[in-house]
mmCIF file of C-alpha atoms in Angstrom:
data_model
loop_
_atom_site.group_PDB
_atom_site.id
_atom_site.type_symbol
_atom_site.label_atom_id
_atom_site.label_comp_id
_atom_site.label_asym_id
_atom_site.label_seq_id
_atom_site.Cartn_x
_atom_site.Cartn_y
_atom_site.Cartn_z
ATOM 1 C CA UNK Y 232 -3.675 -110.972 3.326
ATOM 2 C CA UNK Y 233 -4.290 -109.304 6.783
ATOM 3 C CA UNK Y 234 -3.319 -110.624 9.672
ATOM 4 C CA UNK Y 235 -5.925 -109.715 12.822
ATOM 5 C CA UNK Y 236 -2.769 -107.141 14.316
ATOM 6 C CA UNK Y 237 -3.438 -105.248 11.155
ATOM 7 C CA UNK Y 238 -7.123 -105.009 11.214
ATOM 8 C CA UNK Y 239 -6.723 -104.294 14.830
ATOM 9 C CA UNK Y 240 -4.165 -101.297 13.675
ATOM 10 C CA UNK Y 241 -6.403 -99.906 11.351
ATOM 11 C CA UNK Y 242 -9.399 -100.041 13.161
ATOM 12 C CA UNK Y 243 -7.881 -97.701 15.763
ATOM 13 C CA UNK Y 244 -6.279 -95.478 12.780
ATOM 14 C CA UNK Y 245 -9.700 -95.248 11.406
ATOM 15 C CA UNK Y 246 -11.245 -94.030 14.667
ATOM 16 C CA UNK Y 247 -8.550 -91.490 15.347
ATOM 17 C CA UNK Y 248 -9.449 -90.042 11.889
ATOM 18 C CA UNK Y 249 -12.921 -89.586 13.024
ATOM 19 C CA UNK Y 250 -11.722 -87.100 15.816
ATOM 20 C CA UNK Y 251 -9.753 -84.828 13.396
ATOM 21 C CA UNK Y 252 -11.144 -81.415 11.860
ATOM 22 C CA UNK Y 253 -9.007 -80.026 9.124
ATOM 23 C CA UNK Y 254 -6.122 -82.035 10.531
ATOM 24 C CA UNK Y 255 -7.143 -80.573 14.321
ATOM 25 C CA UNK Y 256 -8.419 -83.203 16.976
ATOM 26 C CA UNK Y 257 -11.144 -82.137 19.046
ATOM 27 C CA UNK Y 258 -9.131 -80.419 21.767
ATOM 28 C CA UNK Y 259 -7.098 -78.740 19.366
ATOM 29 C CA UNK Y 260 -10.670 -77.519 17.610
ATOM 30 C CA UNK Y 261 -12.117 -76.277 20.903
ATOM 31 C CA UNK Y 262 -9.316 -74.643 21.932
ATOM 32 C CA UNK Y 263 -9.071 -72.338 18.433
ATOM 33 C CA UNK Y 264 -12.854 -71.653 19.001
ATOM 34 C CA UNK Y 265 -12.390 -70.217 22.429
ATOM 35 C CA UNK Y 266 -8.813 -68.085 21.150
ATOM 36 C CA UNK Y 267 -11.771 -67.234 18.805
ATOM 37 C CA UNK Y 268 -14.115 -66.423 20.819
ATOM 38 C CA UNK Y 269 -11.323 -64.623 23.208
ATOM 39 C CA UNK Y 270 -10.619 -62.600 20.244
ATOM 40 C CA UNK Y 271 -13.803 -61.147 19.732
ATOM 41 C CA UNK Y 272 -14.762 -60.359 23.091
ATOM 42 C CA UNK Y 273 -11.561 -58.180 23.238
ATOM 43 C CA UNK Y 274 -12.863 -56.320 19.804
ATOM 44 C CA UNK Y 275 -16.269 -55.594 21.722
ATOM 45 C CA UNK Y 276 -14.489 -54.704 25.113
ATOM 46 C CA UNK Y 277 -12.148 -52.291 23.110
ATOM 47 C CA UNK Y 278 -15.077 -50.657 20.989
ATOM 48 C CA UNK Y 279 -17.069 -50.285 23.932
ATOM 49 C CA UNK Y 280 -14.464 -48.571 26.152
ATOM 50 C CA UNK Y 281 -13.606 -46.278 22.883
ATOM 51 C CA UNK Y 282 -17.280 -45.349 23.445
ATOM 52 C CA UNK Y 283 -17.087 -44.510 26.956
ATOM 53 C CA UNK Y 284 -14.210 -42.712 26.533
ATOM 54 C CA UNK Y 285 -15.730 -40.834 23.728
ATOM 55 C CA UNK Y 286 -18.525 -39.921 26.169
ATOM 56 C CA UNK Y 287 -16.395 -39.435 28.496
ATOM 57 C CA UNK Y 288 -14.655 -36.805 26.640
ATOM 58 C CA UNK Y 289 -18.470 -35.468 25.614
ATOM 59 C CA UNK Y 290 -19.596 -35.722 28.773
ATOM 60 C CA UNK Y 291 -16.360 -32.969 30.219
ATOM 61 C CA UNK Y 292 -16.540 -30.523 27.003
ATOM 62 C CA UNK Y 293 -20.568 -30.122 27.525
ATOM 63 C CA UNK Y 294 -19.111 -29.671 31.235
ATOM 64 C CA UNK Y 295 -16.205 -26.735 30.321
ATOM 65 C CA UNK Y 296 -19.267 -25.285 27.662
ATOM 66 C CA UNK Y 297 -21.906 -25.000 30.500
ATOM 67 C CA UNK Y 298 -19.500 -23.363 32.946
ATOM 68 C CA UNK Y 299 -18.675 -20.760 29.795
ATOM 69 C CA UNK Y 300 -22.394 -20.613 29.525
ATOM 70 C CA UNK Y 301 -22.980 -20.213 33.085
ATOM 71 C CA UNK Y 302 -19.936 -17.451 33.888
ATOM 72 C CA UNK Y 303 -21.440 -15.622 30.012
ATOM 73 C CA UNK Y 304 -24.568 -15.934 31.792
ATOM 74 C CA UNK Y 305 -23.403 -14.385 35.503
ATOM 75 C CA UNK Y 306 -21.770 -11.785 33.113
ATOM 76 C CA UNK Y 307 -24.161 -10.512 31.291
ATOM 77 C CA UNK Y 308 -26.550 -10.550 34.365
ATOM 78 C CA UNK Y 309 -23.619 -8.196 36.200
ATOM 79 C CA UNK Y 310 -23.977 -5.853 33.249
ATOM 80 C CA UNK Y 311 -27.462 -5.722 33.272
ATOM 81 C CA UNK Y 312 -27.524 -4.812 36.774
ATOM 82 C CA UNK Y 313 -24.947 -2.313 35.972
ATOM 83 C CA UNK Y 314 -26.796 -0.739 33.105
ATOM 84 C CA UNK Y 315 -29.917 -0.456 34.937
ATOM 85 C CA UNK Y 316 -28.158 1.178 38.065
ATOM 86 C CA UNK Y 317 -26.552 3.809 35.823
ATOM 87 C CA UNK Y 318 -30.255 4.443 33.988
ATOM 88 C CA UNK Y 319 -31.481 4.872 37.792
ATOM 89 C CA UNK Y 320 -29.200 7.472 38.358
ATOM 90 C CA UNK Y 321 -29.532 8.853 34.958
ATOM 91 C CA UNK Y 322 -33.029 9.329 35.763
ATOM 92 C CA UNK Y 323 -32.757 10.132 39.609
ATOM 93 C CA UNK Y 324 -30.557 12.855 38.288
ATOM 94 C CA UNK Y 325 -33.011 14.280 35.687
ATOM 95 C CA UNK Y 326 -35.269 14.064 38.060
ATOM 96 C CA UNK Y 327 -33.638 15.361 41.534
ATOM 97 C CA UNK Y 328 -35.057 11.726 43.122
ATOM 98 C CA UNK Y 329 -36.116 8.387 42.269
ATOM 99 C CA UNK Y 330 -38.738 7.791 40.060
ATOM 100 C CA UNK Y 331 -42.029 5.821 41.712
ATOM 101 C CA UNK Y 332 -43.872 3.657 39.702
ATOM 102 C CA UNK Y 333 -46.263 5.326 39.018
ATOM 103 C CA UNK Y 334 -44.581 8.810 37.523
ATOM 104 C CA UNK Y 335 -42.892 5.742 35.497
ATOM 105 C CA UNK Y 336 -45.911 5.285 33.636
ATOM 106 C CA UNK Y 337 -47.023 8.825 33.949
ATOM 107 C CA UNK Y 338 -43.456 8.623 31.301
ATOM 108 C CA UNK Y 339 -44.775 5.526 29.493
ATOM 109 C CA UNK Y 340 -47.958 7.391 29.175
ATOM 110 C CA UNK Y 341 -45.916 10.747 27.503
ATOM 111 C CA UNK Y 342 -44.245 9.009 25.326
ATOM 112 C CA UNK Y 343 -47.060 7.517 24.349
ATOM 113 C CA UNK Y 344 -48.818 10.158 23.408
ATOM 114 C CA UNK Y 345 -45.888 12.074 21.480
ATOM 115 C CA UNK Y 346 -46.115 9.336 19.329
ATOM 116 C CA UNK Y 347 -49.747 9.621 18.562
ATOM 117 C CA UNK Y 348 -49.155 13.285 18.223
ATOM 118 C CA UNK Y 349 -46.637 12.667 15.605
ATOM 119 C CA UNK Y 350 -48.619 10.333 13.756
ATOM 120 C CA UNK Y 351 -50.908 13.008 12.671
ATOM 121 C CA UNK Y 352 -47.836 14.942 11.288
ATOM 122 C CA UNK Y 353 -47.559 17.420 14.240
ATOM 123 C CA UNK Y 354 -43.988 17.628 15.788
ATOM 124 C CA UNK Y 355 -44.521 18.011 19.649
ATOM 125 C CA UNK Y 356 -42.707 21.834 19.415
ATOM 126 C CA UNK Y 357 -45.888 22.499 17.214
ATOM 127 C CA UNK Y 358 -48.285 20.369 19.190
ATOM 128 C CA UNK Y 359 -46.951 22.852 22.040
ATOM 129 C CA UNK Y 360 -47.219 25.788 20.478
ATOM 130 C CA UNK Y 361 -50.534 25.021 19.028
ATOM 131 C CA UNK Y 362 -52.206 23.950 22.726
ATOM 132 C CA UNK Y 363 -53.677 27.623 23.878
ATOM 133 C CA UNK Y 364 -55.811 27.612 20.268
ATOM 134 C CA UNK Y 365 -56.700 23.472 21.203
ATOM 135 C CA UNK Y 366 -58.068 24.554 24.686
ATOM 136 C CA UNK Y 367 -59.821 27.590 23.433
ATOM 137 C CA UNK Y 368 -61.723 25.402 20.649
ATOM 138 C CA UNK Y 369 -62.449 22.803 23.429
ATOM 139 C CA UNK Y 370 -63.957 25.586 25.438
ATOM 140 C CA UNK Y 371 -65.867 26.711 22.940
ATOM 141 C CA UNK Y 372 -67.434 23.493 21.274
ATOM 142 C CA UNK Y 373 -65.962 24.080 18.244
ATOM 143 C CA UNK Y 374 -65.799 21.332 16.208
ATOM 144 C CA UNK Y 375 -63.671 20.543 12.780
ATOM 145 C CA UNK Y 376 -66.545 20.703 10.353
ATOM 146 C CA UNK Y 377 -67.310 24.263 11.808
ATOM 147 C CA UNK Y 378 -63.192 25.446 12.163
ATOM 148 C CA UNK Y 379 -62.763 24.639 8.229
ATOM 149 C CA UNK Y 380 -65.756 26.406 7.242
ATOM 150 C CA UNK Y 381 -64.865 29.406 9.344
ATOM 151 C CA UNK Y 382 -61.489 29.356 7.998
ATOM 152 C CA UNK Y 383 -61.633 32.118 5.605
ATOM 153 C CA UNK Y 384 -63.534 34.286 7.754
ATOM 154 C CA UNK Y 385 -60.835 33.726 10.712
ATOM 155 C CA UNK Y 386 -57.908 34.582 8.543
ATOM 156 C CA UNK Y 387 -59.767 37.843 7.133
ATOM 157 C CA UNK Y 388 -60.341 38.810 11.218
ATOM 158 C CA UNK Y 389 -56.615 37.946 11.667
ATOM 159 C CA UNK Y 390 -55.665 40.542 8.486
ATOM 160 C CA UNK Y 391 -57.846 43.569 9.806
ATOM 161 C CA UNK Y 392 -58.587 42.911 13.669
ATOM 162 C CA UNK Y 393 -55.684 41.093 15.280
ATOM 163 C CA UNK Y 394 -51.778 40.413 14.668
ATOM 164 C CA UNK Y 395 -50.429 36.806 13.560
ATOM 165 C CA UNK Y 396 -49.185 36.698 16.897
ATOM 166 C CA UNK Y 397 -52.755 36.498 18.526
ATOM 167 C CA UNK Y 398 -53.561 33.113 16.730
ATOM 168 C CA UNK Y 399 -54.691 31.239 19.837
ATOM 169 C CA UNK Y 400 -57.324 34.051 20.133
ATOM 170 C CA UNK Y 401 -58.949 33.050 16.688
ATOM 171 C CA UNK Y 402 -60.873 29.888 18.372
ATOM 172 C CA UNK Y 403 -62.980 32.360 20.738
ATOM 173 C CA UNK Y 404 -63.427 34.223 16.996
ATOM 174 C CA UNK Y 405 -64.638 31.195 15.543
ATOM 175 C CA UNK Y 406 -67.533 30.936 17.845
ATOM 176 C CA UNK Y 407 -68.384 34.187 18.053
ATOM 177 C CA UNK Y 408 -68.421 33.813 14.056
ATOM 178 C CA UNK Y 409 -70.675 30.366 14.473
ATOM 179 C CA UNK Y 410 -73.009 32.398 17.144
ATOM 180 C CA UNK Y 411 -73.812 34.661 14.555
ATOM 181 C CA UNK Y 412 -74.912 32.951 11.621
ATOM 182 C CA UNK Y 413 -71.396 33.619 9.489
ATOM 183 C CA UNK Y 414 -71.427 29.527 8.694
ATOM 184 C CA UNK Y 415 -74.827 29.978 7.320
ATOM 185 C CA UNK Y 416 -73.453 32.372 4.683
ATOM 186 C CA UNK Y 417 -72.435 31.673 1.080
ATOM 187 C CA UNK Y 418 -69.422 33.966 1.951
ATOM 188 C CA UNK Y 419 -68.246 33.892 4.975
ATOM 189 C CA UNK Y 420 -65.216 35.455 4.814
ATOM 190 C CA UNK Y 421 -66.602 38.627 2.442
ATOM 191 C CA UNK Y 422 -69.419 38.905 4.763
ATOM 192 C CA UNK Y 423 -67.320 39.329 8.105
ATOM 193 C CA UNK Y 424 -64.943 41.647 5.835
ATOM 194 C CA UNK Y 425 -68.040 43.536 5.359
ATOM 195 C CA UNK Y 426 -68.899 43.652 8.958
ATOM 196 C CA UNK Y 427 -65.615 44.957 9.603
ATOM 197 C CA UNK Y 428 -65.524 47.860 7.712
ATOM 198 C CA UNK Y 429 -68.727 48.810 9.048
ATOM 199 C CA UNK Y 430 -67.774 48.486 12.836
ATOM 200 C CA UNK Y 431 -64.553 50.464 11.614
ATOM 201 C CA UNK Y 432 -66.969 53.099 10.101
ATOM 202 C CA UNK Y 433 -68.859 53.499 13.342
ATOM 203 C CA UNK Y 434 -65.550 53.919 15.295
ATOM 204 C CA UNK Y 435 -65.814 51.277 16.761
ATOM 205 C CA UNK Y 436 -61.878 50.562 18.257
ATOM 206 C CA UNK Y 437 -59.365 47.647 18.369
ATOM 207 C CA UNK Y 438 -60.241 45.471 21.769
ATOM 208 C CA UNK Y 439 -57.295 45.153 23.961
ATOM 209 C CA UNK Y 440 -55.212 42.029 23.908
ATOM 210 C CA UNK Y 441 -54.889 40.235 27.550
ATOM 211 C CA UNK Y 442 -52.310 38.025 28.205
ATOM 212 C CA UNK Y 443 -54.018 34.404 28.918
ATOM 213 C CA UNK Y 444 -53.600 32.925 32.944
ATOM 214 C CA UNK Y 445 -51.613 29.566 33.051
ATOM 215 C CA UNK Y 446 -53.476 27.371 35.999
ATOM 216 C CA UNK Y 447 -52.452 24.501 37.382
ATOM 217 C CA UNK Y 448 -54.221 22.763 40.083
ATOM 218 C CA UNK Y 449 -54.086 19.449 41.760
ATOM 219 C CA UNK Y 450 -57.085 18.487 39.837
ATOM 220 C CA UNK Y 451 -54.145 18.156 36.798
ATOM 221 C CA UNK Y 452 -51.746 16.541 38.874
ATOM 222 C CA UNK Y 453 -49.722 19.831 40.604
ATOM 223 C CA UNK Y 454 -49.962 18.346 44.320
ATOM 224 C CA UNK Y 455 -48.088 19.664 46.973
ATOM 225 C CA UNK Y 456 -47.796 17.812 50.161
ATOM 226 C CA UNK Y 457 -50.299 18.314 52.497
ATOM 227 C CA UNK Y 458 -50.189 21.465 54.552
ATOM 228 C CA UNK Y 459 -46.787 21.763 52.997
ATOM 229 C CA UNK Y 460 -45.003 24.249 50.159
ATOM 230 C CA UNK Y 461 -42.886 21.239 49.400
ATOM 231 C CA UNK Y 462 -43.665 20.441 45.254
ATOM 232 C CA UNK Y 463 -44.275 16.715 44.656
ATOM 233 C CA UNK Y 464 -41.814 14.685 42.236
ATOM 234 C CA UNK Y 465 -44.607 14.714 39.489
ATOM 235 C CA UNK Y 466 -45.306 18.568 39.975
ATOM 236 C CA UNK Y 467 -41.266 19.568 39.447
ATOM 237 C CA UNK Y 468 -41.549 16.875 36.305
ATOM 238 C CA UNK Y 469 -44.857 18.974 34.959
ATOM 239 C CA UNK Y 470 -43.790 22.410 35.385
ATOM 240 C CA UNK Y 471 -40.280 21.832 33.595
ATOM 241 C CA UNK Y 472 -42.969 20.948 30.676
ATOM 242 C CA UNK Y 473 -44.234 24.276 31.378
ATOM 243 C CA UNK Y 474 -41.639 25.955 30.736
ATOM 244 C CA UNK Y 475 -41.113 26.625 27.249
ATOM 245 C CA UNK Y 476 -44.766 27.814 27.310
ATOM 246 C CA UNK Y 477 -44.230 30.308 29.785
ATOM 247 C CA UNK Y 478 -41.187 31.866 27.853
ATOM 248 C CA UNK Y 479 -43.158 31.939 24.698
ATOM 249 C CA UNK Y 480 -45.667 33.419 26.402
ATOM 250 C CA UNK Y 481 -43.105 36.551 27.685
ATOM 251 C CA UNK Y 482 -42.055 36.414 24.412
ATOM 252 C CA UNK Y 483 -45.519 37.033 22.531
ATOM 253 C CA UNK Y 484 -46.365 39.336 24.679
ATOM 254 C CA UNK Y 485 -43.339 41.348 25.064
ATOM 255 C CA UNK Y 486 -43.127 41.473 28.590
ATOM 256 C CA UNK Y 487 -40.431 40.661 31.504
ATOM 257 C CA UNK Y 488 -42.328 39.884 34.856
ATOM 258 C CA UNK Y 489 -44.154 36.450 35.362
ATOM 259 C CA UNK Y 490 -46.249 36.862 38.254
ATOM 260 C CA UNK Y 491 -46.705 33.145 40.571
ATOM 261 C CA UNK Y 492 -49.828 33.384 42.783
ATOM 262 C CA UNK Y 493 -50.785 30.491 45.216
ATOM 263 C CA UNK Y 494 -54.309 29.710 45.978
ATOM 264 C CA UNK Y 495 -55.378 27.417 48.376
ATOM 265 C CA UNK Y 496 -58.817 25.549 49.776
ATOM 266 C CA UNK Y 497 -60.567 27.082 52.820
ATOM 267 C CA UNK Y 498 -59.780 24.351 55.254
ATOM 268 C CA UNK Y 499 -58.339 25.931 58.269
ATOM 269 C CA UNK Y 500 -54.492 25.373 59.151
ATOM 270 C CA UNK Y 501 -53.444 24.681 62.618
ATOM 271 C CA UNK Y 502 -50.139 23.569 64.619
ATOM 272 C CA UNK Y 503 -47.991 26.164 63.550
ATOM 273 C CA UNK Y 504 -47.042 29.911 64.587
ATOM 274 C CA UNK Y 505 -45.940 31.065 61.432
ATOM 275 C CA UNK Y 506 -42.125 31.776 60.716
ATOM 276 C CA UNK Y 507 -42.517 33.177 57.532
ATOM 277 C CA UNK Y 508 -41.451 36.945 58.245
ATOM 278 C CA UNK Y 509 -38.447 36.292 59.295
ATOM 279 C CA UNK Y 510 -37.524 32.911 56.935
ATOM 280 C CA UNK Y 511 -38.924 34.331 53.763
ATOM 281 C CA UNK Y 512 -35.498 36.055 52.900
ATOM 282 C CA UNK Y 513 -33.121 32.653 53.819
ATOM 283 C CA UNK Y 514 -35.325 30.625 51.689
ATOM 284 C CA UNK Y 515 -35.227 33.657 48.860
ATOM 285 C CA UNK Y 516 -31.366 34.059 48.863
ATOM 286 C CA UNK Y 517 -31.123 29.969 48.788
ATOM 287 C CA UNK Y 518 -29.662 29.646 52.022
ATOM 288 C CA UNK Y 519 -32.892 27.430 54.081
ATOM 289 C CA UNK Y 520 -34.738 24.793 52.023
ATOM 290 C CA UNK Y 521 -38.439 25.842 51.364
ATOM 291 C CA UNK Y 522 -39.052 23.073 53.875
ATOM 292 C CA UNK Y 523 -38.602 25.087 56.601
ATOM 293 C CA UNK Y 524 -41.210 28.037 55.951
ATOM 294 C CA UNK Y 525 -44.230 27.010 58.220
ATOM 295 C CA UNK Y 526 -47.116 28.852 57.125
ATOM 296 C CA UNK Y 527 -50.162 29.299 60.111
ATOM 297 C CA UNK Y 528 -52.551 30.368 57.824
ATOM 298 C CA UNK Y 529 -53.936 29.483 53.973
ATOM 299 C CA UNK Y 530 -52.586 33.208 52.936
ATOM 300 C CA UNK Y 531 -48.881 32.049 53.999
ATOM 301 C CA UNK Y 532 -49.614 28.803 52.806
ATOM 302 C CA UNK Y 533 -50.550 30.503 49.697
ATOM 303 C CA UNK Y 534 -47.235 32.810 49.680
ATOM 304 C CA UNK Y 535 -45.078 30.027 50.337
ATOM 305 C CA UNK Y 536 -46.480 27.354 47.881
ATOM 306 C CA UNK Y 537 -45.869 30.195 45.006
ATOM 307 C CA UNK Y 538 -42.284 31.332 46.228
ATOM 308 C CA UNK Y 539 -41.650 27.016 45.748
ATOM 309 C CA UNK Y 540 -42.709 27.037 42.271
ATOM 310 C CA UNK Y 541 -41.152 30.695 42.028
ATOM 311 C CA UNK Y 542 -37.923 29.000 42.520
ATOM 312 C CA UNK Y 543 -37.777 26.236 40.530
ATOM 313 C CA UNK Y 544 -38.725 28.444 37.636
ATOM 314 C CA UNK Y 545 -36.130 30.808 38.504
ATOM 315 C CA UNK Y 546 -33.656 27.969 37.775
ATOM 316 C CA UNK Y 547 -34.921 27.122 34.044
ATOM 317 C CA UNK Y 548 -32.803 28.511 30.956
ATOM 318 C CA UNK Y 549 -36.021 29.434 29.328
ATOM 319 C CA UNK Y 550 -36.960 31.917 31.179
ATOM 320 C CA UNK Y 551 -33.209 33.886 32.188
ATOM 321 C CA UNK Y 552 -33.540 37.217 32.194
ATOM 322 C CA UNK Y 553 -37.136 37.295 33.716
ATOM 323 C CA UNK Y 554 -38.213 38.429 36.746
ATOM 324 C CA UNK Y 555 -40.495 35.754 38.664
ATOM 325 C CA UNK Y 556 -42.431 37.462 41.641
ATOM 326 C CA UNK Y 557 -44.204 34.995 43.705
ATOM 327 C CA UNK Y 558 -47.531 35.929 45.382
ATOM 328 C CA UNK Y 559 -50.669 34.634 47.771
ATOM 329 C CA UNK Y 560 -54.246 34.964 47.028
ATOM 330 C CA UNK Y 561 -54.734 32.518 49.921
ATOM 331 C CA UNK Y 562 -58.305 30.816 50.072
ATOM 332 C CA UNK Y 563 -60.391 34.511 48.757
ATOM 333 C CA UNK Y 564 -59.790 33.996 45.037
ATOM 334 C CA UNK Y 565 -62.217 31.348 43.570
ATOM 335 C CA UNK Y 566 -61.304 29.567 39.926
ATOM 336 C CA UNK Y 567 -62.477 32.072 37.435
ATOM 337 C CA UNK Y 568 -61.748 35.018 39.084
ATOM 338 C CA UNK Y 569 -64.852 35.591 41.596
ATOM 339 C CA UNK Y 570 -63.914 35.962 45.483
ATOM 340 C CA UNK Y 571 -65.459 33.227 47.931
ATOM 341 C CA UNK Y 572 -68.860 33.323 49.824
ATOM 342 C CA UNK Y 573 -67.184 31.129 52.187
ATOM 343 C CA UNK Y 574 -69.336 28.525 51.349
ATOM 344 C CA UNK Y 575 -66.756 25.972 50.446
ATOM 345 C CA UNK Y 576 -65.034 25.115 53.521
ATOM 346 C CA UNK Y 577 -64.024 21.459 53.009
ATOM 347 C CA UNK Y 578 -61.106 19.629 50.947
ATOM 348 C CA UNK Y 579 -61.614 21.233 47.119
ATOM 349 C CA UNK Y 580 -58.744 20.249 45.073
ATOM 350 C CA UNK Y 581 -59.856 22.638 42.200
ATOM 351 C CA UNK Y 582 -59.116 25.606 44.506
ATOM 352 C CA UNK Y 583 -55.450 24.286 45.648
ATOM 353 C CA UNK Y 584 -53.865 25.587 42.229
ATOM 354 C CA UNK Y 585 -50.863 27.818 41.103
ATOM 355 C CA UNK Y 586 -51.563 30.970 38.847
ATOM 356 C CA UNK Y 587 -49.367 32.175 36.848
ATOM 357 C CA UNK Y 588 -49.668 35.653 34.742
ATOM 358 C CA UNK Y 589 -47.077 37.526 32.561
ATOM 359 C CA UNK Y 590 -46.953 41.273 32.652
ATOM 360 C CA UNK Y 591 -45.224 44.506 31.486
ATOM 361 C CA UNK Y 592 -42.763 46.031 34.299
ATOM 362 C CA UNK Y 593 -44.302 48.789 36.431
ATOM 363 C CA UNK Y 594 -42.826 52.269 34.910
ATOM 364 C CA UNK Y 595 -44.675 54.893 37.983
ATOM 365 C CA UNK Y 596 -41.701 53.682 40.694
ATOM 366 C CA UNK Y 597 -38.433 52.033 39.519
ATOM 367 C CA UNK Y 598 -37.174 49.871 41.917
ATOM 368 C CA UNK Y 599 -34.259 52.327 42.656
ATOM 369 C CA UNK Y 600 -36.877 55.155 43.653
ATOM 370 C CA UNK Y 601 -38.756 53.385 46.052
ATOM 371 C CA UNK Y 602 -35.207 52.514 47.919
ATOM 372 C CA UNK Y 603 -34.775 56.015 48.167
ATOM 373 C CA UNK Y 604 -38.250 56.568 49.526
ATOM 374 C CA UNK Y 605 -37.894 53.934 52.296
ATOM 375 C CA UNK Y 606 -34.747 55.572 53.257
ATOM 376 C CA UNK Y 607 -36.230 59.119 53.593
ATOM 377 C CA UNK Y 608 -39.249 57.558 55.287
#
């Protein structure tokens, strides 16, 4: 039997069960869920400054990489630079100056073009060798159909007429051959044989053999400055080219004097009294630049131009041993050999050219003998 203490008692004992969790009041609870919740935020904080240390450390090896990228970068930049500067002076040496854009694609352009040439199975040695026979078939319309025909007949005319020295000469032979009917023929090669030994019969003799002129005229890109012997960067770069046809053509021809002759326009020259008779021997023995001849007329314009060109040639391997006289036909000498009418008397780049002609030594007066003469005289 309860007494009302008791029920009192357990009233209270079953309220203060009420507030217990797993044998944790309230208080006690709350308190664990905060430890909890204490807990976890440090987990987060720790993963999160993990992170940012992580990118942190990124963030300065990305840094170190793009400064290695960036000094790589400046490096190779500094070696560029370097490489070109040494290729300038690579060239400016070839060349005796710096090269202006546009003789840089004057080079482009050369190259160019030795490429194409060897495409069609030519090397460029042969390609140069083979250039006197392409002009003469240019001059003479001569086209491939009519060259294969006429080959036969052309290599009969090289057995009996001319040596295989003279091939260049066979073009002007092939249209001579066309002219008269020879591609017409079922034969053409046993029909000029005939020919042949019928002109033979009839005495008729072998035709002399002249050495062919080498021009070169501003038309093809030989300037010279105005009112000047001085040779342009592009004409020094051209006439090395023509060098090794020069010497081949001493060679074929067996001779040892190449003859330079200057030509100009007829436009009058003024400003000057000429110095040449007394500079021409400095300039000769290398002591005074060409630079300071000043010419007062076209014929010592002439004379001076061709002692220029005279003496870079002089300085080529190709042609040691040669003798290179340099010479003035002033403004009298038109292209193709005909003296002026005066007529042209403006700005003709066709006439403002450089001849040049290869020639057996004179044997009437050695050089000795005509010392001796001056001295008696």
């Amino acid at each position: 039997m309860s007494t009302p203490g008791d029920t009192s008692v357990n009233y209270e004992r079953k309220g203060y069960g009420r507030g217990l969790i797993l044998g944790l009041t309230m208080a006690e609870t709350m308190l664990l869920l905060v430890f909890c919740l204490l807990l976890a935020a440090g987990a987060i904080i720790a993963k999160k400054e993990k992170e940012a240390a992580a990118a942190e450390s990124w963030a300065i090896e990305a840094t170190k990489k793009a400064g290695i990228a960036e000094a790589q970068a400046a490096k190779a930049k500094k070696e560029n630079e370097a490489l070109l500067s040494r290729v300038a002076k690579m060239m400016e040496s070839a060349t005796g100056g710096r090269i202006p854009d546009e003789e840089w694609r004057e080079l482009v352009k050369a190259k160019q073009d030795v490429e194409r040439i060897e495409e069609t199975g030519l090397t460029i040695e042969e390609a140069i060798k083979h250039a006197p026979v392409t002009k003469v078939i240019k001059e003479h319309a001569v086209d491939e159909k009519i060259a294969k025909e006429l080959v036969p007949a052309v290599k009969t005319l090289a057995e009996q007429w001319i040596t295989a020295e003279q091939t260049e000469k066979m073009a002007s032979s092939i249209a001579v051959l066309r002219d008269r009917g020879f591609t017409e023929k079922a034969d053409p090669a046993a029909d000029l044989a005939a020919a042949l030994d019928k002109a033979a019969e009839e005495g008729n003799s072998r035709p002399h053999k002249w050495p062919p002129i080498i021009s070169m005229s501003e038309l093809e890109g030989y300037n010279f400055k105005v009112g000047s012997a001085e040779l342009s960067d592009t004409f020094k770069i051209k006439l090395r080219q023509k060098a090794s046809e020069i010497a081949g053509r001493a060679k074929e021809y067996g001779v040892e004097i190449i003859e330079v002759i200057g030509h100009t326009d007829e436009q009058a020259m003024s400003g000057y009294a000429s110095n040449l008779d007394r500079g021409l021997k400095p300039v000769l023995d290398g002591q005074k630049p060409i630079g300071s001849l000043h010419p007062a007329d076209n014929a010592g314009l002439g004379l001076a131009r061709a002692i220029s060109v005279a003496e870079l040639l002089g300085g080529m391997p190709e042609l040691k041993g040669l003798t290179i006289l340099p010479m003035s036909g002033g403004q009298l000498i038109l292209p193709g050999d005909h003296l002026t009418d005066g007529a042209q008397s403006g700005d003709v780049k066709a006439r403002r050219r450089i001849e040049i002609r290869v020639r057996k030594r004179s044997e009437q007066q050695t050089t000795k003998a005509v010392v001796q003469q001056t001295r008696d005289g």
